[in-house]
Amino acid sequence: MDRNQSHRQVATMKQSLFDQGYLDHEQFNQLEELQDDANPNFVEEVVTLYYRDSARLVHSIEQALEKSPIDFNKLDSYMHQFRGSSSSIGAKKVKAECSLFREYCRAGNGEGR
Amino acid sequence: MAAAGTESLRWNLAEEVGVSGCNGSGSEEFHVLAVDDSIVDRKLIERLLKSSSFKVTAVDSGTRALQYLGLDGEKSTSAVGFNDLKVNLIMTDYSMPGMTGYELLKKIKESKAFKEIPVVIMSSENVLTRIHSCLEEGAEDFLMKPVKKSDVTKLKDFMVKGDQAEKGKRSSIKRKMDDDILKLTMPPTAIASSSSEVEDQSSSASHSPSSSSSSPCSSPCKRTRLQ
């Protein structure tokens, strides 16, 4: 009984993430399709890698923002990496934010307005 | 593991058919060298490739890829002999720190030993000039990231292309071997009459290709097998 409830909760959460545009339906499905009996934890493993990688990138970005003057090329490079991995996971909103951030970098816009 | 199980099954089948001894790569599995600096993308591409039954070696830079191939000048670091761990395809990300995928592509195409290996470029950015220069430089294809299962299943076409010469050789060897086996099972009189047939009909077209080629083939076949 509990298990079915958990499954339903997960399904609801997932659908809500799709609906709100946080998670890309197609890409996340691709990840789930790659999971099978021989690789039962694939999605969890790849998302865990993503979180770790993202934490590292966010830290580097924060540090880069502290510097004066801002090195926009470096920032752009970090954002490119972040955007790439977000795209691979289906993290749609993060990907969109990264793209926007990159536009500011290219415009040399340190304020982001 | 399921993967290991199917691998050994394939090897056994290949041995029965008698072609595996002819060259080192043996089984029908293709080996892809994947190059990407992103750990997330490496994990993803590895799983994608493995789920299409490819063998995968994933490295994090162009430099590492060259080291793996033994193209970095340090002969001792090469993991790739010509008969084992043969690479059938190289898949590389375009934007990487240090050496870009384009630069790696150039180095591979400049190398006598590896220029025949098909190279596929992956990128998250749809830049036409970039795509154009990669294709000009000899890349087989340019894939937009994120790479999908359908992109990966298409890769087999590129590998068959490169392998065509080898496969042609293998299938003609197989035909000749089959004839050998056939000869052994035929009664002696039948063999005698079939050889005389060959002499009489040597000028005619091969309406029965197996009988016309069976007699001269036994020694070449054995020689090839021992290789």
mmCIF file of C-alpha atoms in Angstrom:
data_model
loop_
_atom_site.group_PDB
_atom_site.id
_atom_site.type_symbol
_atom_site.label_atom_id
_atom_site.label_comp_id
_atom_site.label_asym_id
_atom_site.label_seq_id
_atom_site.Cartn_x
_atom_site.Cartn_y
_atom_site.Cartn_z
ATOM 1 C CA MET A 1 0.000 0.000 0.000
ATOM 2 C CA ASP A 2 2.714 2.475 1.020
ATOM 3 C CA ARG A 3 4.695 1.596 -2.055
ATOM 4 C CA ASN A 4 1.835 2.367 -4.374
ATOM 5 C CA GLN A 5 1.262 5.630 -2.557
ATOM 6 C CA SER A 6 4.927 6.587 -2.979
ATOM 7 C CA HIS A 7 4.800 5.691 -6.650
ATOM 8 C CA ARG A 8 1.737 7.871 -7.083
ATOM 9 C CA GLN A 9 3.360 10.743 -5.228
ATOM 10 C CA VAL A 10 6.442 10.521 -7.399
ATOM 11 C CA ALA A 11 4.321 10.415 -10.535
ATOM 12 C CA THR A 12 2.382 13.485 -9.401
ATOM 13 C CA MET A 13 5.551 15.370 -8.552
ATOM 14 C CA LYS A 14 7.078 14.479 -11.865
ATOM 15 C CA GLN A 15 4.013 15.621 -13.772
ATOM 16 C CA SER A 16 3.960 18.880 -11.854
ATOM 17 C CA LEU A 17 7.621 19.488 -12.699
ATOM 18 C CA PHE A 18 6.781 18.864 -16.355
ATOM 19 C CA ASP A 19 3.764 21.162 -16.192
ATOM 20 C CA GLN A 20 5.635 23.990 -14.543
ATOM 21 C CA GLY A 21 8.400 23.817 -17.086
ATOM 22 C CA TYR A 22 11.135 22.792 -14.660
ATOM 23 C CA LEU A 23 11.679 19.425 -16.276
ATOM 24 C CA ASP A 24 11.741 18.603 -19.961
ATOM 25 C CA HIS A 25 9.341 15.745 -20.594
ATOM 26 C CA GLU A 26 11.092 14.314 -23.619
ATOM 27 C CA GLN A 27 14.621 14.423 -22.264
ATOM 28 C CA PHE A 28 13.713 13.026 -18.866
ATOM 29 C CA ASN A 29 11.840 10.181 -20.566
ATOM 30 C CA GLN A 30 14.991 9.406 -22.545
ATOM 31 C CA LEU A 31 16.859 9.042 -19.256
ATOM 32 C CA GLU A 32 14.198 6.786 -17.806
ATOM 33 C CA GLU A 33 14.274 4.629 -20.919
ATOM 34 C CA LEU A 34 17.980 4.042 -20.394
ATOM 35 C CA GLN A 35 17.259 2.538 -17.000
ATOM 36 C CA ASP A 36 16.719 -1.214 -16.953
ATOM 37 C CA ASP A 37 17.358 -4.300 -14.850
ATOM 38 C CA ALA A 38 21.059 -4.205 -15.614
ATOM 39 C CA ASN A 39 21.213 -0.490 -14.739
ATOM 40 C CA PRO A 40 18.446 -0.022 -12.181
ATOM 41 C CA ASN A 41 19.798 3.207 -10.702
ATOM 42 C CA PHE A 42 20.863 5.010 -13.811
ATOM 43 C CA VAL A 43 18.595 8.034 -13.435
ATOM 44 C CA GLU A 44 19.539 8.501 -9.801
ATOM 45 C CA GLU A 45 23.242 8.165 -10.648
ATOM 46 C CA VAL A 46 23.226 10.649 -13.474
ATOM 47 C CA VAL A 47 21.137 13.197 -11.574
ATOM 48 C CA THR A 48 23.459 12.848 -8.551
ATOM 49 C CA LEU A 49 26.422 13.553 -10.836
ATOM 50 C CA TYR A 50 24.553 16.572 -12.132
ATOM 51 C CA TYR A 51 23.930 17.972 -8.659
ATOM 52 C CA ARG A 52 27.554 17.552 -7.687
ATOM 53 C CA ASP A 53 28.741 19.107 -10.910
ATOM 54 C CA SER A 54 26.263 21.961 -10.579
ATOM 55 C CA ALA A 55 27.340 22.709 -7.028
ATOM 56 C CA ARG A 56 30.915 22.970 -8.225
ATOM 57 C CA LEU A 57 29.937 25.250 -11.103
ATOM 58 C CA VAL A 58 27.745 27.489 -8.955
ATOM 59 C CA HIS A 59 30.623 27.885 -6.525
ATOM 60 C CA SER A 60 33.011 28.836 -9.345
ATOM 61 C CA ILE A 61 30.457 31.271 -10.732
ATOM 62 C CA GLU A 62 29.969 32.934 -7.357
ATOM 63 C CA GLN A 63 33.703 33.328 -6.978
ATOM 64 C CA ALA A 64 34.003 34.767 -10.455
ATOM 65 C CA LEU A 65 31.265 37.281 -9.644
ATOM 66 C CA GLU A 66 33.205 38.451 -6.585
ATOM 67 C CA LYS A 67 36.108 39.545 -8.706
ATOM 68 C CA SER A 68 36.489 43.057 -9.976
ATOM 69 C CA PRO A 69 36.512 43.566 -12.904
ATOM 70 C CA ILE A 70 34.360 40.584 -13.813
ATOM 71 C CA ASP A 71 35.922 38.117 -16.221
ATOM 72 C CA PHE A 72 32.960 37.637 -18.540
ATOM 73 C CA ASN A 73 34.679 35.049 -20.698
ATOM 74 C CA LYS A 74 35.267 32.829 -17.719
ATOM 75 C CA LEU A 75 31.701 33.280 -16.542
ATOM 76 C CA ASP A 76 30.422 32.491 -20.005
ATOM 77 C CA SER A 77 32.483 29.328 -20.062
ATOM 78 C CA TYR A 78 31.082 28.161 -16.709
ATOM 79 C CA MET A 79 27.584 28.941 -17.878
ATOM 80 C CA HIS A 80 28.148 27.013 -21.084
ATOM 81 C CA GLN A 81 29.080 23.951 -19.044
ATOM 82 C CA PHE A 82 26.154 24.428 -16.695
ATOM 83 C CA ARG A 83 23.737 24.889 -19.558
ATOM 84 C CA GLY A 84 25.052 21.753 -21.263
ATOM 85 C CA SER A 85 24.642 19.430 -18.327
ATOM 86 C CA SER A 86 21.242 20.930 -17.468
ATOM 87 C CA SER A 87 20.123 20.247 -20.996
ATOM 88 C CA SER A 88 21.284 16.631 -20.809
ATOM 89 C CA ILE A 89 19.251 16.061 -17.639
ATOM 90 C CA GLY A 90 16.180 17.885 -18.897
ATOM 91 C CA ALA A 91 16.514 20.696 -16.383
ATOM 92 C CA LYS A 92 14.624 23.067 -18.626
ATOM 93 C CA LYS A 93 14.308 26.122 -16.410
ATOM 94 C CA VAL A 94 17.923 26.030 -15.298
ATOM 95 C CA LYS A 95 18.953 25.748 -18.929
ATOM 96 C CA ALA A 96 16.870 28.811 -19.828
ATOM 97 C CA GLU A 97 18.377 30.820 -16.970
ATOM 98 C CA CYS A 98 21.853 29.846 -18.105
ATOM 99 C CA SER A 99 21.107 31.039 -21.636
ATOM 100 C CA LEU A 100 19.893 34.368 -20.290
ATOM 101 C CA PHE A 101 22.919 34.690 -18.051
ATOM 102 C CA ARG A 102 25.165 34.072 -21.060
ATOM 103 C CA GLU A 103 23.495 36.859 -22.984
ATOM 104 C CA TYR A 104 24.331 39.224 -20.138
ATOM 105 C CA CYS A 105 27.912 37.966 -20.103
ATOM 106 C CA ARG A 106 28.256 38.598 -23.803
ATOM 107 C CA ALA A 107 26.861 42.084 -23.364
ATOM 108 C CA GLY A 108 29.278 42.649 -20.498
ATOM 109 C CA ASN A 109 26.275 43.241 -18.318
ATOM 110 C CA GLY A 110 27.390 42.553 -14.770
ATOM 111 C CA GLU A 111 24.154 43.690 -13.189
ATOM 112 C CA GLY A 112 21.903 41.376 -15.097
ATOM 113 C CA ARG A 113 19.190 43.913 -15.713
ATOM 114 C CA MET B 1 26.057 -9.211 -15.577
ATOM 115 C CA ALA B 2 23.751 -9.509 -18.551
ATOM 116 C CA ALA B 3 26.200 -7.619 -20.776
ATOM 117 C CA ALA B 4 29.055 -10.025 -20.103
ATOM 118 C CA GLY B 5 26.745 -12.967 -20.769
ATOM 119 C CA THR B 6 25.762 -11.798 -24.235
ATOM 120 C CA GLU B 7 29.369 -10.963 -25.046
ATOM 121 C CA SER B 8 30.553 -14.522 -24.418
ATOM 122 C CA LEU B 9 27.565 -15.941 -26.312
ATOM 123 C CA ARG B 10 28.460 -13.808 -29.320
ATOM 124 C CA TRP B 11 32.077 -14.944 -29.116
ATOM 125 C CA ASN B 12 31.003 -18.604 -29.113
ATOM 126 C CA LEU B 13 28.782 -18.081 -32.144
ATOM 127 C CA ALA B 14 31.599 -16.352 -34.003
ATOM 128 C CA GLU B 15 33.953 -19.240 -33.258
ATOM 129 C CA GLU B 16 31.446 -21.793 -34.563
ATOM 130 C CA VAL B 17 31.172 -19.910 -37.804
ATOM 131 C CA GLY B 18 34.943 -19.945 -37.910
ATOM 132 C CA VAL B 19 35.611 -16.319 -38.660
ATOM 133 C CA SER B 20 36.756 -15.030 -35.297
ATOM 134 C CA GLY B 21 40.308 -16.261 -35.690
ATOM 135 C CA CYS B 22 40.847 -14.191 -38.788
ATOM 136 C CA ASN B 23 41.336 -10.904 -37.047
ATOM 137 C CA GLY B 24 41.604 -9.669 -33.488
ATOM 138 C CA SER B 25 38.348 -7.774 -33.102
ATOM 139 C CA GLY B 26 36.481 -11.053 -33.480
ATOM 140 C CA SER B 27 32.993 -10.372 -32.165
ATOM 141 C CA GLU B 28 30.399 -8.248 -33.881
ATOM 142 C CA GLU B 29 30.495 -5.607 -31.132
ATOM 143 C CA PHE B 30 31.716 -2.199 -32.127
ATOM 144 C CA HIS B 31 34.012 -0.203 -29.908
ATOM 145 C CA VAL B 32 33.379 3.504 -29.543
ATOM 146 C CA LEU B 33 35.815 6.002 -28.061
ATOM 147 C CA ALA B 34 33.727 8.803 -26.522
ATOM 148 C CA VAL B 35 35.347 12.142 -25.678
ATOM 149 C CA ASP B 36 33.581 14.744 -23.515
ATOM 150 C CA ASP B 37 34.748 17.015 -20.724
ATOM 151 C CA SER B 38 31.340 16.955 -19.008
ATOM 152 C CA ILE B 39 30.972 14.145 -16.505
ATOM 153 C CA VAL B 40 27.185 14.168 -16.884
ATOM 154 C CA ASP B 41 27.410 13.886 -20.671
ATOM 155 C CA ARG B 42 30.023 11.147 -20.437
ATOM 156 C CA LYS B 43 27.745 9.107 -18.215
ATOM 157 C CA LEU B 44 24.843 9.661 -20.556
ATOM 158 C CA ILE B 45 26.702 8.855 -23.771
ATOM 159 C CA GLU B 46 28.212 5.763 -22.196
ATOM 160 C CA ARG B 47 24.793 4.417 -21.238
ATOM 161 C CA LEU B 48 23.318 5.341 -24.602
ATOM 162 C CA LEU B 49 26.086 3.524 -26.449
ATOM 163 C CA LYS B 50 26.029 0.478 -24.187
ATOM 164 C CA SER B 51 22.277 0.149 -24.522
ATOM 165 C CA SER B 52 22.857 -0.134 -28.280
ATOM 166 C CA SER B 53 25.370 -2.913 -27.617
ATOM 167 C CA PHE B 54 28.494 -0.926 -28.282
ATOM 168 C CA LYS B 55 31.636 -1.308 -26.233
ATOM 169 C CA VAL B 56 32.596 2.082 -24.830
ATOM 170 C CA THR B 57 35.734 3.821 -23.642
ATOM 171 C CA ALA B 58 34.948 7.301 -22.334
ATOM 172 C CA VAL B 59 37.676 9.896 -21.801
ATOM 173 C CA ASP B 60 37.487 13.486 -20.629
ATOM 174 C CA SER B 61 39.709 15.298 -23.130
ATOM 175 C CA GLY B 62 41.196 15.287 -26.613
ATOM 176 C CA THR B 63 44.614 14.789 -25.085
ATOM 177 C CA ARG B 64 43.456 11.657 -23.282
ATOM 178 C CA ALA B 65 41.864 10.400 -26.476
ATOM 179 C CA LEU B 66 45.148 10.784 -28.335
ATOM 180 C CA GLN B 67 46.968 9.056 -25.498
ATOM 181 C CA TYR B 68 44.532 6.169 -25.691
ATOM 182 C CA LEU B 69 45.124 5.865 -29.407
ATOM 183 C CA GLY B 70 48.849 6.179 -28.925
ATOM 184 C CA LEU B 71 49.047 9.318 -31.034
ATOM 185 C CA ASP B 72 50.643 11.487 -28.415
ATOM 186 C CA GLY B 73 54.134 10.410 -29.385
ATOM 187 C CA GLU B 74 54.514 8.219 -26.315
ATOM 188 C CA LYS B 75 54.278 4.779 -27.858
ATOM 189 C CA SER B 76 54.316 3.065 -24.493
ATOM 190 C CA THR B 77 51.045 4.677 -23.362
ATOM 191 C CA SER B 78 48.991 3.315 -26.232
ATOM 192 C CA ALA B 79 46.212 1.040 -25.094
ATOM 193 C CA VAL B 80 45.271 0.264 -28.659
ATOM 194 C CA GLY B 81 47.176 -2.422 -30.435
ATOM 195 C CA PHE B 82 46.075 -3.079 -33.971
ATOM 196 C CA ASN B 83 44.506 -6.411 -33.125
ATOM 197 C CA ASP B 84 42.821 -5.755 -29.814
ATOM 198 C CA LEU B 85 40.738 -2.892 -28.424
ATOM 199 C CA LYS B 86 40.261 -1.708 -31.988
ATOM 200 C CA VAL B 87 38.269 1.522 -32.127
ATOM 201 C CA ASN B 88 35.461 1.535 -34.678
ATOM 202 C CA LEU B 89 34.182 5.050 -34.087
ATOM 203 C CA ILE B 90 35.167 8.204 -32.255
ATOM 204 C CA MET B 91 32.448 10.439 -30.819
ATOM 205 C CA THR B 92 33.638 13.758 -29.538
ATOM 206 C CA ASP B 93 32.164 16.890 -28.020
ATOM 207 C CA TYR B 94 33.052 20.063 -29.897
ATOM 208 C CA SER B 95 33.598 22.584 -27.096
ATOM 209 C CA MET B 96 36.185 21.293 -24.716
ATOM 210 C CA PRO B 97 38.876 23.174 -22.825
ATOM 211 C CA GLY B 98 42.373 22.650 -24.225
ATOM 212 C CA MET B 99 41.818 20.719 -27.419
ATOM 213 C CA THR B 100 38.455 21.204 -29.131
ATOM 214 C CA GLY B 101 36.653 18.369 -30.871
ATOM 215 C CA TYR B 102 37.575 19.992 -34.175
ATOM 216 C CA GLU B 103 41.269 19.950 -33.311
ATOM 217 C CA LEU B 104 40.994 16.333 -32.247
ATOM 218 C CA LEU B 105 39.244 15.516 -35.521
ATOM 219 C CA LYS B 106 42.091 17.111 -37.468
ATOM 220 C CA LYS B 107 44.736 15.187 -35.567
ATOM 221 C CA ILE B 108 42.938 11.919 -36.222
ATOM 222 C CA LYS B 109 42.489 12.623 -39.926
ATOM 223 C CA GLU B 110 46.165 13.557 -40.180
ATOM 224 C CA SER B 111 47.224 10.249 -38.692
ATOM 225 C CA LYS B 112 47.985 7.426 -41.084
ATOM 226 C CA ALA B 113 46.956 4.806 -38.568
ATOM 227 C CA PHE B 114 43.616 6.257 -37.547
ATOM 228 C CA LYS B 115 42.321 8.458 -40.342
ATOM 229 C CA GLU B 116 39.966 5.706 -41.507
ATOM 230 C CA ILE B 117 38.145 5.664 -38.187
ATOM 231 C CA PRO B 118 34.828 7.509 -38.560
ATOM 232 C CA VAL B 119 34.532 10.561 -36.310
ATOM 233 C CA VAL B 120 31.256 12.088 -35.149
ATOM 234 C CA ILE B 121 31.081 15.527 -33.510
ATOM 235 C CA MET B 122 28.532 16.480 -30.832
ATOM 236 C CA SER B 123 27.607 20.008 -29.853
ATOM 237 C CA SER B 124 24.959 21.869 -27.922
ATOM 238 C CA GLU B 125 25.349 24.850 -30.234
ATOM 239 C CA ASN B 126 23.916 24.929 -33.707
ATOM 240 C CA VAL B 127 26.597 26.960 -35.453
ATOM 241 C CA LEU B 128 26.508 26.429 -39.209
ATOM 242 C CA THR B 129 30.118 27.462 -39.862
ATOM 243 C CA ARG B 130 31.204 25.045 -37.170
ATOM 244 C CA ILE B 131 29.179 22.197 -38.641
ATOM 245 C CA HIS B 132 30.521 23.009 -42.086
ATOM 246 C CA SER B 133 34.175 22.999 -41.059
ATOM 247 C CA CYS B 134 33.810 19.730 -39.196
ATOM 248 C CA LEU B 135 32.198 18.010 -42.143
ATOM 249 C CA GLU B 136 34.844 19.525 -44.438
ATOM 250 C CA GLU B 137 37.533 18.124 -42.191
ATOM 251 C CA GLY B 138 36.062 14.652 -42.574
ATOM 252 C CA ALA B 139 33.585 14.194 -39.748
ATOM 253 C CA GLU B 140 30.887 11.675 -40.612
ATOM 254 C CA ASP B 141 28.154 13.547 -38.817
ATOM 255 C CA PHE B 142 27.450 16.440 -36.494
ATOM 256 C CA LEU B 143 24.976 15.672 -33.723
ATOM 257 C CA MET B 144 23.065 18.223 -31.675
ATOM 258 C CA LYS B 145 23.065 17.656 -27.958
ATOM 259 C CA PRO B 146 21.418 16.209 -26.025
ATOM 260 C CA VAL B 147 22.191 13.091 -28.013
ATOM 261 C CA LYS B 148 19.240 10.753 -28.427
ATOM 262 C CA LYS B 149 18.866 7.007 -28.744
ATOM 263 C CA SER B 150 17.902 7.432 -32.410
ATOM 264 C CA ASP B 151 21.198 9.258 -33.092
ATOM 265 C CA VAL B 152 23.128 6.380 -31.592
ATOM 266 C CA THR B 153 21.400 3.593 -33.509
ATOM 267 C CA LYS B 154 22.324 5.396 -36.742
ATOM 268 C CA LEU B 155 26.009 5.172 -35.843
ATOM 269 C CA LYS B 156 26.131 1.536 -36.875
ATOM 270 C CA ASP B 157 25.874 2.677 -40.495
ATOM 271 C CA PHE B 158 29.134 4.623 -40.217
ATOM 272 C CA MET B 159 30.915 1.670 -38.757
ATOM 273 C CA VAL B 160 29.752 -0.793 -41.343
ATOM 274 C CA LYS B 161 31.110 1.587 -43.981
ATOM 275 C CA GLY B 162 34.619 1.475 -42.524
ATOM 276 C CA ASP B 163 34.346 -2.215 -41.912
ATOM 277 C CA GLN B 164 33.071 -3.024 -45.402
ATOM 278 C CA ALA B 165 36.402 -4.256 -46.751
ATOM 279 C CA GLU B 166 36.923 -6.512 -43.754
ATOM 280 C CA LYS B 167 33.383 -7.848 -43.877
ATOM 281 C CA GLY B 168 33.706 -8.615 -47.560
ATOM 282 C CA LYS B 169 36.844 -10.579 -46.855
ATOM 283 C CA ARG B 170 35.206 -12.385 -43.960
ATOM 284 C CA SER B 171 32.138 -13.462 -45.878
ATOM 285 C CA SER B 172 34.144 -14.824 -48.807
ATOM 286 C CA ILE B 173 36.344 -16.742 -46.387
ATOM 287 C CA LYS B 174 33.184 -18.116 -44.787
ATOM 288 C CA ARG B 175 31.864 -19.280 -48.165
ATOM 289 C CA LYS B 176 35.115 -21.068 -48.941
ATOM 290 C CA MET B 177 35.197 -22.696 -45.535
ATOM 291 C CA ASP B 178 31.634 -23.902 -45.997
ATOM 292 C CA ASP B 179 32.722 -25.511 -49.246
ATOM 293 C CA ASP B 180 35.578 -27.226 -47.489
ATOM 294 C CA ILE B 181 33.178 -28.684 -44.975
ATOM 295 C CA LEU B 182 30.830 -29.700 -47.760
ATOM 296 C CA LYS B 183 33.653 -31.500 -49.577
ATOM 297 C CA LEU B 184 34.547 -33.442 -46.474
ATOM 298 C CA THR B 185 31.021 -34.736 -46.142
ATOM 299 C CA MET B 186 30.711 -35.783 -49.799
ATOM 300 C CA PRO B 187 31.611 -39.380 -50.850
ATOM 301 C CA PRO B 188 34.989 -39.614 -52.707
ATOM 302 C CA THR B 189 33.449 -40.403 -56.119
ATOM 303 C CA ALA B 190 31.280 -37.302 -55.990
ATOM 304 C CA ILE B 191 34.358 -35.172 -55.279
ATOM 305 C CA ALA B 192 36.223 -36.690 -58.220
ATOM 306 C CA SER B 193 33.368 -35.996 -60.593
ATOM 307 C CA SER B 194 32.909 -32.457 -59.337
ATOM 308 C CA SER B 195 36.585 -31.630 -59.957
ATOM 309 C CA SER B 196 36.366 -32.883 -63.506
ATOM 310 C CA GLU B 197 33.270 -30.799 -63.908
ATOM 311 C CA VAL B 198 35.302 -27.818 -62.837
ATOM 312 C CA GLU B 199 37.870 -28.494 -65.573
ATOM 313 C CA ASP B 200 35.208 -28.817 -68.249
ATOM 314 C CA GLN B 201 33.299 -25.787 -67.190
ATOM 315 C CA SER B 202 36.168 -23.554 -66.198
ATOM 316 C CA SER B 203 35.334 -21.078 -68.910
ATOM 317 C CA SER B 204 31.628 -20.845 -68.152
ATOM 318 C CA ALA B 205 30.068 -18.418 -65.734
ATOM 319 C CA SER B 206 29.612 -19.535 -62.143
ATOM 320 C CA HIS B 207 26.127 -21.008 -62.177
ATOM 321 C CA SER B 208 27.238 -23.094 -59.206
ATOM 322 C CA PRO B 209 29.853 -20.901 -57.639
ATOM 323 C CA SER B 210 30.608 -23.241 -54.759
ATOM 324 C CA SER B 211 31.696 -26.199 -56.864
ATOM 325 C CA SER B 212 33.833 -24.139 -59.201
ATOM 326 C CA SER B 213 35.784 -22.551 -56.396
ATOM 327 C CA SER B 214 36.009 -25.456 -53.997
ATOM 328 C CA SER B 215 39.149 -27.222 -55.195
ATOM 329 C CA PRO B 216 41.700 -24.412 -55.193
ATOM 330 C CA CYS B 217 40.507 -22.952 -51.958
ATOM 331 C CA SER B 218 41.547 -25.364 -49.229
ATOM 332 C CA SER B 219 45.112 -24.206 -48.668
ATOM 333 C CA PRO B 220 44.445 -20.461 -48.864
ATOM 334 C CA CYS B 221 41.609 -20.928 -46.379
ATOM 335 C CA LYS B 222 43.823 -22.676 -43.883
ATOM 336 C CA ARG B 223 46.533 -20.098 -44.276
ATOM 337 C CA THR B 224 44.045 -17.315 -43.621
ATOM 338 C CA ARG B 225 42.686 -19.081 -40.566
ATOM 339 C CA LEU B 226 46.101 -19.379 -38.981
ATOM 340 C CA GLN B 227 46.577 -15.624 -39.291
#
